[in-house]
C-alpha positions as MATLAB code, in Angstrom:
seq = 'MGSCEELEQVLQTGAGVIKIIKPYADPDEIYRRIECAEKNGAIAVGMDVEHAVNVSDDRDSFVAGFQMKLPTLKELCRYVQSTKLPFVIKGGLSVHDAETCAEIGCAGMILSHHNGLMRWAVPPTMMVSEIREAVGDSLTLIVDGGIADGFDAFKALALGADAVSIGRPLMDPLKEKGPEGVAETIRQFTDELKAMMVRTGTKKLKHMDPTVIHPIDW';
ca = [
      44.859   23.730   14.802;
      46.853   21.273   12.709;
      45.390   19.558    9.664;
      44.350   15.935    9.443;
      47.410   15.293    7.272;
      49.670   16.687    9.991;
      47.943   14.502   12.593;
      48.542   11.447   10.402;
      52.258   12.249   10.259;
      52.413   12.676   14.030;
      50.653    9.373   14.671;
      52.913    7.556   12.216;
      55.795    8.144   14.652;
      54.152    5.672   17.028;
      53.600    8.234   19.783;
      50.454    8.018   21.883;
      48.449   11.076   20.911;
      45.407   12.799   22.422;
      43.939   14.961   19.660;
      42.576   18.172   21.176;
      40.200   20.037   18.869;
      39.412   23.748   18.989;
      35.756   24.754   19.546;
      35.005   25.476   15.899;
      31.708   27.216   15.178;
      31.088   24.687   12.408;
      30.215   21.358   14.083;
      31.007   19.482   10.859;
      34.619   20.630   11.223;
      34.695   19.135   14.725;
      33.196   15.828   13.580;
      35.698   15.645   10.691;
      38.581   16.046   13.104;
      37.158   13.462   15.504;
      36.835   11.015   12.608;
      40.424   11.714   11.526;
      41.670   10.985   15.042;
      39.724    7.711   15.126;
      40.907    6.529   11.713;
      44.562    7.251   12.373;
      44.941    5.693   15.812;
      44.762    8.496   18.390;
      44.415    7.168   21.939;
      41.845    9.829   22.837;
      40.173   12.945   21.513;
      38.923   16.088   23.174;
      38.011   19.756   22.974;
      39.828   22.917   24.014;
      36.885   24.885   25.436;
      39.093   27.585   26.971;
      40.155   29.011   23.614;
      36.818   30.101   22.156;
      37.727   33.770   21.789;
      40.765   35.870   20.960;
      40.735   39.269   22.651;
      43.422   40.642   20.312;
      41.025   40.218   17.379;
      38.215   42.770   17.180;
      35.938   40.063   15.789;
      36.811   38.148   18.982;
      35.354   34.807   17.915;
      38.139   34.074   15.446;
      41.303   32.202   16.417;
      44.037   31.805   13.801;
      41.519   32.705   11.131;
      38.867   30.175   12.157;
      35.535   31.133   13.678;
      35.044   29.669   17.146;
      32.013   29.205   19.385;
      31.910   28.087   22.992;
      29.907   24.826   22.869;
      26.816   24.314   24.985;
      26.601   21.310   27.293;
      24.190   19.642   24.863;
      26.668   20.128   22.029;
      29.506   18.769   24.145;
      27.401   15.710   24.968;
      26.878   15.058   21.272;
      30.614   15.297   20.594;
      31.384   12.926   23.468;
      28.777   10.441   22.256;
      29.922   10.635   18.632;
      33.151    8.729   19.254;
      34.274    5.465   20.810;
      37.529    7.112   21.837;
      37.935    8.465   25.375;
      36.940   12.151   25.349;
      38.684   14.838   27.423;
      37.886   18.489   28.073;
      40.779   20.964   28.083;
      40.181   24.119   30.069;
      38.553   22.992   33.330;
      39.748   24.608   36.549;
      37.256   23.691   39.268;
      35.447   20.874   41.019;
      32.277   21.971   39.234;
      34.031   21.683   35.867;
      35.327   18.208   36.719;
      31.958   16.976   37.965;
      30.309   18.293   34.812;
      32.887   16.498   32.652;
      32.121   13.239   34.456;
      28.365   13.764   34.106;
      28.513   14.138   30.322;
      30.661   11.039   29.902;
      34.173   12.428   29.577;
      37.106   10.208   30.452;
      39.301   13.064   31.610;
      39.905   16.759   32.095;
      42.959   18.870   31.354;
      43.324   21.572   34.002;
      44.399   24.589   32.004;
      43.986   28.271   31.217;
      46.331   28.225   28.234;
      49.323   29.274   30.358;
      47.921   32.702   31.194;
      45.113   33.114   28.659;
      42.808   33.821   31.625;
      44.783   36.464   33.498;
      44.852   35.995   37.293;
      43.196   32.577   37.052;
      44.233   30.068   39.704;
      47.296   28.016   38.672;
      46.089   24.548   37.573;
      48.451   22.749   39.976;
      46.757   24.458   42.940;
      43.432   22.817   42.069;
      44.541   19.220   41.560;
      44.105   17.960   45.132;
      40.650   19.490   45.569;
      39.421   18.101   42.258;
      40.945   14.662   42.838;
      39.241   14.442   46.221;
      35.903   15.356   44.646;
      35.956   13.030   41.626;
      38.171   10.193   42.851;
      39.345    7.988   40.022;
      36.367    8.731   37.778;
      38.430   11.148   35.654;
      41.957   11.192   34.326;
      43.419   14.551   35.397;
      46.154   16.218   33.362;
      47.798   19.465   34.490;
      48.669   21.918   31.718;
      50.238   25.346   32.140;
      53.205   26.482   34.179;
      55.027   23.134   34.089;
      58.549   24.428   33.478;
      60.644   21.401   34.434;
      60.662   17.981   36.068;
      60.351   19.516   39.525;
      57.032   21.121   38.573;
      55.914   17.803   37.094;
      56.684   16.091   40.392;
      54.553   18.601   42.314;
      51.546   18.126   40.057;
      51.824   14.337   40.066;
      52.281   14.174   43.834;
      49.176   16.295   44.314;
      47.055   13.878   42.307;
      47.533   14.489   38.590;
      47.768   11.450   36.306;
      49.972   13.320   33.834;
      51.313   16.753   32.949;
      51.450   18.655   29.693;
      54.434   20.760   28.623;
      54.400   23.202   25.723;
      56.289   26.479   25.933;
      59.497   25.073   27.483;
      59.870   22.971   24.338;
      59.484   25.813   21.839;
      62.966   27.358   22.047;
      64.744   23.961   21.987;
      62.634   23.082   18.930;
      63.612   26.313   17.172;
      67.292   25.963   18.064;
      67.915   22.235   17.622;
      64.814   20.759   16.064;
      63.533   17.373   17.249;
      66.767   16.603   19.107;
      66.354   19.774   21.140;
      62.896   18.616   22.185;
      64.219   15.150   23.038;
      67.067   16.617   25.117;
      64.646   18.802   27.076;
      62.259   15.941   27.776;
      65.161   13.740   28.920;
      66.332   16.531   31.241;
      62.831   16.968   32.699;
      62.526   13.205   33.140;
      65.853   13.071   34.981;
      64.684   15.885   37.277;
      61.461   13.998   37.991;
      63.411   10.810   38.720;
      65.702   12.695   41.082;
      62.743   14.082   43.038;
      61.215   10.608   43.273;
      64.467    9.207   44.678;
      64.795   12.051   47.179;
      61.260   11.515   48.462;
      61.348    7.726   48.477;
      58.789    7.488   45.686;
      59.024    4.135   43.915;
      56.252    4.523   41.351;
      54.376    7.352   39.670;
      51.077    5.906   40.873;
      52.215    5.742   44.483;
      53.219    9.296   45.290;
      52.812   10.737   48.773;
      51.011   14.116   48.607;
      52.240   15.017   52.109;
      55.692   15.782   50.674;
      54.112   18.911   49.143;
      53.568   21.739   51.634;
      51.094   24.378   50.418;
      51.701   27.980   51.432;
      48.779   29.977   52.813;
      48.670   33.374   51.174;
];
């Protein structure tokens, strides 16, 4: 939801940034944000299709004061084709979603339901293996939601994710200590991930053994 000016400031830090855009009802707003990401050096751009409505708002298509609209596949295709940057969809949770992303030219999919926005939805980590088996290396898969520490990150990566996304665990450290609190938390999570890699004989992130994860049948 941040402005183009805020995105510029973020990118000036030198961090690699994927700019995820909300599904605004006004397509011009989407194209403006794609253009901003391109001009300022984002490594990829994408759309958060899972957050098209807000059930706490009786107008239900407004999120943070902006009108939203779930895009059609044709509209998504146009957004994907409008940029030279890799395009990712945030909000996929199934093999069908992943296959559709690949068909319309996306470079990746973020498995997510906004950390509980869809109540009772399957946890994203549970779907990684099935989706990876279906799409192979045709999509970059990022797990978002429920990643609380480096141990959770290890599970998702071992099951086939290329990366994980962490949000809520960083909020309190940010409030309490600012940027240093965020840095401390990320270092802690990274140390936990390293420890799990050592304990499982994992030398590289790209060479994880999924058999170290034992799923539980409910």
